[in-house]
Short mmCIF file of C-alpha atoms and ligand atoms in Angstrom, two decimals:
data_model
loop_
_atom_site.label_atom_id
_atom_site.label_comp_id
_atom_site.label_asym_id
_atom_site.label_seq_id
_atom_site.Cartn_x
_atom_site.Cartn_y
_atom_site.Cartn_z
CA UNK A 1097 -35.42 -142.56 69.98
CA UNK A 1098 -32.29 -140.71 70.09
CA UNK A 1099 -30.43 -142.83 67.72
CA UNK A 1100 -29.29 -141.70 64.34
CA UNK A 1101 -31.19 -144.35 62.62
CA UNK A 1102 -34.73 -143.15 63.40
CA UNK A 1103 -37.45 -144.98 61.93
CA UNK A 1104 -40.22 -142.99 60.15
CA UNK A 1105 -42.75 -142.78 57.30
CA UNK A 1106 -45.38 -145.42 56.45
CA UNK A 1107 -44.89 -147.58 53.43
CA UNK A 1108 -47.32 -146.68 50.65
CA UNK A 1109 -47.70 -150.26 49.32
CA UNK A 1110 -49.68 -151.77 52.35
CA UNK A 1111 -52.15 -154.52 51.48
CA UNK A 1112 -55.09 -155.01 53.89
CA UNK A 1113 -55.22 -158.41 55.48
CA UNK A 1114 -58.91 -158.84 54.67
CA UNK A 1115 -58.25 -158.47 51.12
CA UNK A 1116 -55.63 -161.40 51.03
CA UNK A 1117 -56.37 -164.33 48.72
CA UNK A 1118 -54.40 -166.97 50.69
CA UNK A 1119 -54.72 -169.46 47.89
CA UNK A 1120 -52.44 -167.17 45.62
CA UNK A 1121 -49.66 -166.49 48.16
CA UNK A 1122 -46.26 -166.15 46.33
CA UNK A 1123 -42.75 -165.71 47.92
CA UNK A 1124 -42.80 -161.78 47.79
CA UNK A 1125 -43.15 -158.71 50.12
CA UNK A 1126 -46.45 -158.14 51.62
CA UNK A 1127 -45.93 -155.68 54.32
CA UNK A 1128 -47.56 -156.59 57.66
CA UNK A 1129 -48.45 -154.36 60.53
CA UNK A 1130 -45.56 -154.20 62.95
CA UNK A 1131 -41.81 -154.69 63.13
CA UNK A 1132 -39.54 -154.91 66.24
CA UNK A 1133 -36.45 -152.59 66.60
CA UNK A 1134 -33.59 -152.53 68.98
CA UNK A 1135 -30.56 -150.26 68.79
CA UNK A 1136 -27.22 -150.18 70.52
CA UNK A 1137 -24.03 -148.14 70.31
CA UNK A 1138 -20.71 -149.94 69.36
CA UNK A 1139 -19.06 -151.30 72.62
CA UNK A 1140 -22.52 -151.67 74.27
CA UNK A 1141 -24.96 -154.49 74.53
CA UNK A 1142 -28.44 -154.54 73.21
CA UNK A 1143 -30.73 -153.84 76.10
CA UNK A 1144 -34.17 -152.42 75.22
CA UNK A 1145 -36.22 -152.80 72.10
CA UNK A 1146 -39.76 -152.04 71.03
CA UNK A 1147 -42.59 -152.85 68.52
CA UNK A 1148 -43.34 -150.06 66.00
CA UNK A 1149 -45.56 -149.81 62.96
CA UNK A 1150 -44.15 -151.50 59.99
CA UNK A 1151 -42.42 -148.64 57.98
CA UNK A 1152 -39.31 -147.45 56.16
CA UNK A 1153 -36.11 -147.02 57.99
CA UNK A 1154 -33.81 -144.03 57.77
CA UNK A 1155 -30.12 -144.50 57.55
CA UNK A 1156 -27.10 -142.34 57.21
CA UNK A 1157 -25.41 -142.68 53.71
CA UNK A 1158 -22.25 -143.45 55.80
CA UNK A 1159 -24.03 -146.47 57.56
CA UNK A 1160 -21.73 -149.37 57.88
CA UNK A 1161 -24.32 -151.73 56.17
CA UNK A 1162 -24.61 -149.57 53.17
CA UNK A 1163 -20.93 -149.06 52.58
CA UNK A 1164 -19.20 -152.11 53.88
CA UNK A 1165 -22.03 -154.71 54.06
CA UNK A 1166 -21.86 -155.18 57.79
CA UNK A 1167 -25.20 -157.26 58.29
CA UNK A 1168 -26.54 -160.64 59.18
CA UNK A 1169 -29.88 -161.84 58.09
CA UNK A 1170 -31.89 -164.69 59.46
CA UNK A 1171 -35.12 -166.28 58.25
CA UNK A 1172 -37.67 -168.39 60.05
CA UNK A 1173 -41.36 -169.40 59.91
CA UNK A 1174 -44.46 -168.90 62.03
CA UNK A 1175 -46.76 -171.72 61.18
CA UNK A 1176 -50.47 -172.07 61.61
CA UNK A 1177 -51.16 -175.60 62.92
CA UNK A 1178 -54.02 -177.59 61.67
CA UNK A 1179 -56.07 -176.57 64.79
CA UNK A 1180 -55.41 -172.97 64.23
CA UNK A 1181 -52.58 -172.23 66.63
CA UNK A 1182 -49.26 -170.48 65.81
CA UNK A 1183 -46.04 -172.13 66.39
CA UNK A 1184 -42.27 -171.26 65.56
CA UNK A 1185 -39.70 -173.81 64.48
CA UNK A 1186 -36.43 -173.96 66.30
CA UNK A 1187 -36.22 -170.23 66.72
CA UNK A 1188 -33.24 -170.63 69.27
CA UNK A 1189 -31.18 -172.00 66.46
CA UNK A 1190 -31.68 -168.72 64.42
CA UNK A 1191 -30.60 -166.80 67.55
CA UNK A 1192 -27.43 -168.87 67.89
CA UNK A 1193 -26.61 -168.68 64.26
CA UNK A 1194 -27.07 -164.90 64.18
CA UNK A 1195 -24.61 -164.78 67.08
CA UNK A 1196 -22.06 -166.73 65.30
CA UNK A 1197 -22.37 -164.49 62.21
CA UNK A 1198 -22.38 -161.25 64.42
CA UNK A 1199 -19.16 -162.47 66.10
CA UNK A 1200 -17.52 -162.99 62.62
CA UNK A 1201 -18.61 -159.60 61.53
CA UNK A 1202 -17.55 -157.70 64.69
CA UNK A 1203 -21.24 -156.72 65.78
CA UNK A 1204 -22.92 -156.94 69.00
CA UNK A 1205 -25.78 -159.37 69.05
CA UNK A 1206 -29.09 -159.61 70.97
CA UNK A 1207 -28.97 -162.51 73.49
CA UNK A 1208 -30.97 -165.78 72.64
CA UNK A 1209 -33.54 -164.59 75.26
CA UNK A 1210 -33.79 -161.03 73.77
CA UNK A 1211 -34.12 -162.63 70.21
CA UNK A 1212 -36.82 -164.93 71.32
CA UNK A 1213 -38.75 -162.35 73.30
CA UNK A 1214 -38.63 -159.90 70.18
CA UNK A 1215 -39.69 -162.76 67.92
CA UNK A 1216 -42.66 -163.53 70.00
CA UNK A 1217 -43.58 -159.85 70.16
CA UNK A 1218 -43.29 -159.40 66.39
CA UNK A 1219 -45.20 -162.46 65.52
CA UNK A 1220 -48.03 -161.94 67.77
CA UNK A 1221 -48.46 -158.26 66.83
CA UNK A 1222 -48.74 -159.60 63.14
CA UNK A 1223 -50.63 -162.73 63.91
CA UNK A 1224 -53.56 -161.98 61.60
CA UNK A 1225 -51.04 -162.25 58.74
CA UNK A 1226 -50.13 -165.74 59.62
CA UNK A 1227 -51.74 -167.73 56.73
CA UNK A 1228 -54.39 -170.49 57.33
CA UNK A 1229 -52.88 -173.85 57.77
CA UNK A 1230 -51.62 -175.38 54.59
CA UNK A 1231 -51.78 -172.08 52.59
CA UNK A 1232 -48.41 -170.65 53.50
CA UNK A 1233 -46.48 -169.49 56.42
CA UNK A 1234 -45.47 -166.08 57.96
CA UNK A 1235 -41.86 -165.66 56.97
CA UNK A 1236 -39.88 -163.82 59.58
CA UNK A 1237 -36.75 -161.87 58.73
CA UNK A 1238 -34.56 -160.86 61.77
CA UNK A 1239 -31.80 -158.57 60.52
CA UNK A 1240 -28.73 -157.17 62.40
CA UNK A 1241 -27.06 -154.26 60.62
CA UNK A 1242 -24.25 -151.76 61.25
CA UNK A 1243 -26.50 -148.63 61.08
CA UNK A 1244 -24.14 -146.12 62.48
CA UNK A 1245 -21.81 -143.98 60.28
CA UNK A 1246 -18.33 -145.15 59.48
CA UNK A 1247 -15.73 -144.22 56.91
CA UNK A 1248 -12.46 -146.01 57.92
CA UNK A 1249 -12.82 -149.78 57.61
CA UNK A 1250 -14.12 -150.95 60.83
CA UNK A 1251 -17.04 -151.38 63.10
CA UNK A 1252 -20.05 -148.98 62.75
CA UNK A 1253 -20.79 -146.63 65.49
CA UNK A 1254 -24.28 -148.03 66.13
CA UNK A 1255 -26.20 -151.32 65.49
CA UNK A 1256 -29.81 -152.04 64.73
CA UNK A 1257 -31.76 -155.21 65.21
CA UNK A 1258 -34.90 -155.53 63.37
CA UNK A 1259 -37.57 -158.12 62.93
CA UNK A 1260 -40.18 -157.73 60.23
CA UNK A 1261 -42.44 -160.40 58.49
CA UNK A 1262 -44.39 -161.17 55.37
CA UNK A 1263 -46.77 -164.06 54.42
CA UNK A 1264 -45.32 -166.36 51.89
CA UNK A 1265 -46.09 -169.18 49.53
CA UNK A 1266 -43.72 -171.40 47.75
CA UNK A 1267 -40.29 -170.09 47.21
CA UNK A 1268 -39.80 -171.58 43.71
CA UNK A 1269 -42.44 -170.98 41.22
CA UNK A 1270 -42.20 -174.47 39.99
CA UNK A 1271 -43.83 -175.43 43.33
CA UNK A 1272 -42.78 -179.02 44.16
CA UNK A 1273 -39.65 -179.76 42.20
CA UNK A 1274 -36.28 -178.19 40.95
CA UNK A 1275 -34.19 -178.47 37.88
CA UNK A 1276 -30.75 -177.51 38.82
CA UNK A 1277 -27.73 -176.22 36.91
CA UNK A 1278 -24.29 -176.89 38.11
CA UNK A 1279 -22.13 -173.67 37.91
CA UNK A 1280 -18.70 -174.20 36.89
CA UNK A 1281 -17.15 -170.63 36.98
CA UNK A 1282 -18.65 -168.64 39.72
CA UNK A 1283 -18.11 -169.87 43.33
CA UNK A 1284 -20.46 -168.97 46.15
CA UNK A 1285 -18.10 -169.24 49.01
CA UNK A 1286 -14.46 -169.50 49.68
CA UNK A 1287 -12.47 -171.17 52.48
CA UNK A 1288 -11.93 -168.54 55.21
CA UNK A 1289 -14.71 -166.38 53.86
CA UNK A 1290 -18.34 -166.00 55.10
CA UNK A 1291 -20.18 -168.78 53.32
CA UNK A 1292 -20.93 -170.57 56.60
CA UNK A 1293 -22.77 -167.45 58.20
CA UNK A 1294 -25.74 -165.65 56.81
CA UNK A 1295 -23.79 -162.50 55.86
CA UNK A 1296 -26.01 -160.16 53.72
CA UNK A 1297 -23.01 -160.02 51.35
CA UNK A 1298 -23.29 -163.70 50.54
CA UNK A 1299 -26.31 -163.22 48.18
CA UNK A 1300 -25.93 -160.48 45.50
CA UNK A 1301 -22.69 -161.81 44.05
CA UNK A 1302 -24.75 -164.91 42.88
CA UNK A 1303 -27.66 -162.96 41.48
CA UNK A 1304 -26.18 -162.92 37.98
CA UNK A 1305 -25.58 -166.49 37.85
CA UNK A 1306 -29.04 -167.50 39.13
CA UNK A 1307 -30.69 -165.08 36.87
CA UNK A 1308 -28.93 -166.52 33.74
CA UNK A 1309 -29.78 -170.10 34.81
CA UNK A 1310 -33.50 -169.09 35.35
CA UNK A 1311 -33.53 -167.42 31.92
CA UNK A 1312 -32.40 -170.87 30.52
CA UNK A 1313 -35.29 -172.65 32.22
CA UNK A 1314 -33.50 -173.92 35.35
CA UNK A 1315 -35.01 -173.60 38.84
CA UNK A 1316 -31.75 -172.76 40.68
CA UNK A 1317 -28.01 -173.04 40.68
CA UNK A 1318 -25.86 -175.63 42.48
CA UNK A 1319 -22.38 -174.28 43.39
CA UNK A 1320 -19.14 -176.11 43.71
CA UNK A 1321 -16.54 -175.71 46.26
CA UNK A 1322 -13.93 -172.92 45.55
CA UNK A 1323 -10.88 -174.94 46.46
CA UNK A 1324 -11.12 -177.89 44.15
CA UNK A 1325 -14.29 -177.39 41.84
CA UNK A 1326 -14.99 -181.05 42.36
CA UNK A 1327 -17.52 -181.07 45.15
CA UNK A 1328 -21.00 -179.63 45.35
CA UNK A 1329 -21.71 -177.31 48.16
CA UNK A 1330 -25.15 -175.77 48.15
CA UNK A 1331 -27.73 -173.89 46.02
CA UNK A 1332 -28.37 -170.17 45.99
CA UNK A 1333 -30.83 -170.47 48.91
CA UNK A 1334 -30.80 -173.99 50.29
CA UNK A 1335 -28.58 -176.93 51.21
CA UNK A 1336 -28.48 -180.00 49.25
CA UNK A 1337 -28.84 -183.87 49.98
CA UNK A 1338 -28.34 -186.90 47.77
CA UNK A 1339 -29.55 -190.41 48.42
CA UNK A 1340 -27.67 -193.48 47.09
CA UNK A 1341 -28.85 -196.99 47.99
CA UNK A 1342 -30.72 -195.64 50.85
CA UNK A 1343 -27.67 -193.71 52.36
CA UNK A 1344 -28.19 -190.02 52.81
CA UNK A 1345 -25.20 -187.75 52.04
CA UNK A 1346 -24.79 -183.94 52.47
CA UNK A 1347 -21.80 -181.68 52.25
CA UNK A 1348 -20.30 -180.79 55.69
CA UNK A 1349 -20.64 -177.34 57.13
CA UNK A 1350 -17.03 -176.54 57.74
CA UNK A 1351 -17.15 -172.79 56.76
CA UNK A 1352 -18.32 -172.73 53.02
CA UNK A 1353 -21.66 -174.21 53.56
CA UNK A 1354 -24.46 -172.62 55.52
CA UNK A 1355 -25.49 -174.53 58.67
CA UNK A 1356 -29.24 -174.63 57.69
CA UNK A 1357 -31.64 -175.34 60.41
CA UNK A 1358 -33.90 -177.31 58.04
CA UNK A 1359 -30.76 -179.25 56.93
CA UNK A 1360 -30.09 -180.20 60.51
CA UNK A 1361 -33.66 -181.00 61.26
CA UNK A 1362 -33.79 -183.33 58.18
CA UNK A 1363 -30.49 -185.09 59.29
CA UNK A 1364 -31.93 -185.55 62.81
CA UNK A 1365 -35.16 -186.94 61.40
CA UNK A 1366 -33.30 -189.28 59.07
CA UNK A 1367 -31.33 -190.67 61.95
CA UNK A 1368 -34.43 -191.03 64.02
CA UNK A 1369 -35.97 -193.12 61.12
CA UNK A 1370 -32.88 -195.22 61.23
CA UNK A 1371 -31.18 -194.09 57.93
CA UNK A 1372 -27.42 -193.70 57.55
CA UNK A 1373 -26.41 -190.20 57.17
CA UNK A 1374 -22.91 -189.07 56.03
CA UNK A 1375 -21.91 -185.45 56.22
CA UNK A 1376 -18.99 -185.53 53.87
CA UNK A 1377 -17.66 -184.14 50.73
CA UNK A 1378 -20.05 -185.02 48.02
CA UNK A 1379 -18.42 -185.14 44.48
CA UNK A 1380 -19.73 -184.44 41.15
CA UNK A 1381 -19.52 -188.17 40.37
CA UNK A 1382 -21.59 -188.89 43.53
CA UNK A 1383 -24.26 -186.34 42.35
CA UNK A 1384 -24.40 -187.64 38.82
CA UNK A 1385 -24.78 -191.31 40.13
CA UNK A 1386 -27.40 -190.55 42.90
CA UNK A 1387 -30.84 -192.18 43.07
CA UNK A 1388 -32.43 -189.08 44.55
CA UNK A 1389 -31.46 -185.48 45.24
CA UNK A 1390 -33.48 -182.76 47.30
CA UNK A 1391 -32.78 -179.48 48.81
CA UNK A 1392 -33.72 -178.02 52.24
CA UNK A 1393 -34.04 -174.40 53.60
CA UNK A 1394 -36.29 -172.12 55.50
CA UNK A 1395 -37.55 -170.42 52.48
CA UNK A 1396 -37.58 -173.43 50.09
CA UNK A 1397 -38.67 -175.93 52.72
CA UNK A 1398 -37.83 -179.58 51.61
CA UNK A 1399 -38.06 -179.89 47.83
CA UNK A 1400 -37.33 -182.74 45.41
CA UNK A 1401 -34.76 -182.20 42.62
CA UNK A 1402 -35.96 -183.74 39.33
CA UNK A 1403 -32.84 -183.22 37.44
CA UNK A 1404 -29.37 -181.78 37.43
CA UNK A 1405 -27.46 -180.50 34.37
CA UNK A 1406 -23.61 -180.32 34.44
CA UNK A 1407 -22.02 -179.20 31.16
CA UNK A 1408 -23.97 -180.92 28.46
CA UNK A 1409 -25.00 -183.80 30.75
CA UNK A 1410 -28.52 -183.95 32.26
CA UNK A 1411 -29.43 -186.50 34.81
CA UNK A 1412 -32.91 -187.32 36.14
CA UNK A 1413 -33.62 -188.45 39.75
CA UNK A 1414 -36.21 -190.77 41.23
CA UNK A 1415 -39.41 -189.08 42.43
CA UNK A 1416 -42.62 -190.17 44.08
CA UNK A 1417 -44.24 -191.35 47.25
CA UNK A 1418 -41.71 -194.19 48.02
CA UNK A 1419 -38.76 -191.88 48.04
CA UNK A 1420 -36.47 -191.21 51.10
CA UNK A 1421 -37.26 -187.58 50.32
CA UNK A 1422 -40.99 -188.02 50.77
CA UNK A 1423 -40.54 -189.86 54.15
CA UNK A 1424 -38.28 -187.20 55.60
CA UNK A 1425 -40.42 -184.27 54.38
CA UNK A 1426 -43.63 -185.83 55.55
CA UNK A 1427 -42.30 -186.11 59.13
CA UNK A 1428 -40.82 -182.60 59.20
CA UNK A 1429 -44.18 -181.08 57.86
CA UNK A 1430 -46.23 -183.03 60.31
CA UNK A 1431 -44.11 -181.70 63.20
CA UNK A 1432 -44.20 -178.27 61.96
CA UNK A 1433 -47.98 -178.15 61.35
CA UNK A 1434 -48.81 -180.01 64.64
CA UNK A 1435 -50.14 -183.05 62.94
CA UNK A 1436 -47.88 -185.33 65.02
CA UNK A 1437 -46.53 -184.86 68.56
CA UNK A 1438 -43.20 -182.91 68.47
CA UNK A 1439 -41.01 -185.44 70.46
CA UNK A 1440 -38.05 -183.67 69.28
CA UNK A 1441 -39.03 -180.46 71.18
CA UNK A 1442 -38.47 -178.27 68.14
CA UNK A 1443 -41.76 -176.25 68.09
CA UNK A 1444 -42.53 -173.29 70.19
CA UNK A 1445 -46.28 -172.71 70.52
CA UNK A 1446 -46.78 -168.92 70.96
CA UNK A 1447 -50.59 -168.56 70.44
C1 COI B 142 -34.01 -168.59 54.02
O1 COI B 142 -34.22 -169.72 53.72
O2 COI B 142 -34.67 -168.17 55.14
C2 COI B 142 -33.21 -167.79 53.45
O3 COI B 142 -32.57 -166.91 53.97
C3 COI B 142 -33.22 -167.70 51.95
C4 COI B 142 -33.22 -166.50 51.44
C5 COI B 142 -31.80 -166.10 50.93
C6 COI B 142 -34.38 -166.34 50.32
#
């Protein structure tokens, strides 16, 4: 490799797959065997990548990602089906979303074909790390970063596309339900900003708010829109849905809300099951009067919300087997784990 971002040095914290206790998986980093790397210079297109043993990467201190946050992340899952095969869920959607983000941040991006081919190689090389069905999934993290040096504000001289993976269990320690706190000061996204893409820079500005909420016993924070402070947008790592009188409502993805792939799938399942779905502004009043609330995301999956706290008011929501949430989640899980035929054409069997 002639690039300035040469990859070297094995991580010291490797865990052997044979020593894994799949019943105790959490949402954390367990390094796996391989990662995929593809590099290109500014002004060129990605052309040739390769697998390499998973290890640390070396970057110039002047790298665009380190100084100016020029980077896009993605997240998707390799899922072990009930009969032991491995499938990906709507991976072309991740490829397209990365492309939209790369355009916004002035970065070249692998084509959908390159993205999918790289993904298959990375998952198959790490296939012994895909947990047994029902115990967790292999979380795959595609990353596109400005890896070349830059000082004046502008595009980096070189870009690196990486795919690495780790087996995961539930994102939220609470497991199956969330208690949300509505944040009234800090905003996650502003109109014209990057809230609608998976920019790396979207996440650390909300760490402090989320940490504080967790310290107060909440599972996560629900953010309001920056323009009016009257409508809900999304949580730190998930989209949100409310249900009122069997109508399903979710904030629209018009720039400040991430177009989640689980969000899109839940909407499509709901329409398939003949629910009315409205993508429209969801006000604080709507939320406080809702029958049910749930969140969606690749990492969080589809998870019920037990309560939402806004200022001094705490509202509890309907739970249990008869909820709209349960019906939607069940169908999504059955498709993802191969329990029912995937008539949507969403899954990609790779092993
Ligand atoms: C995902 O759901 O894949 C995410 O990217 C969430 C992550 C920020 C934890």
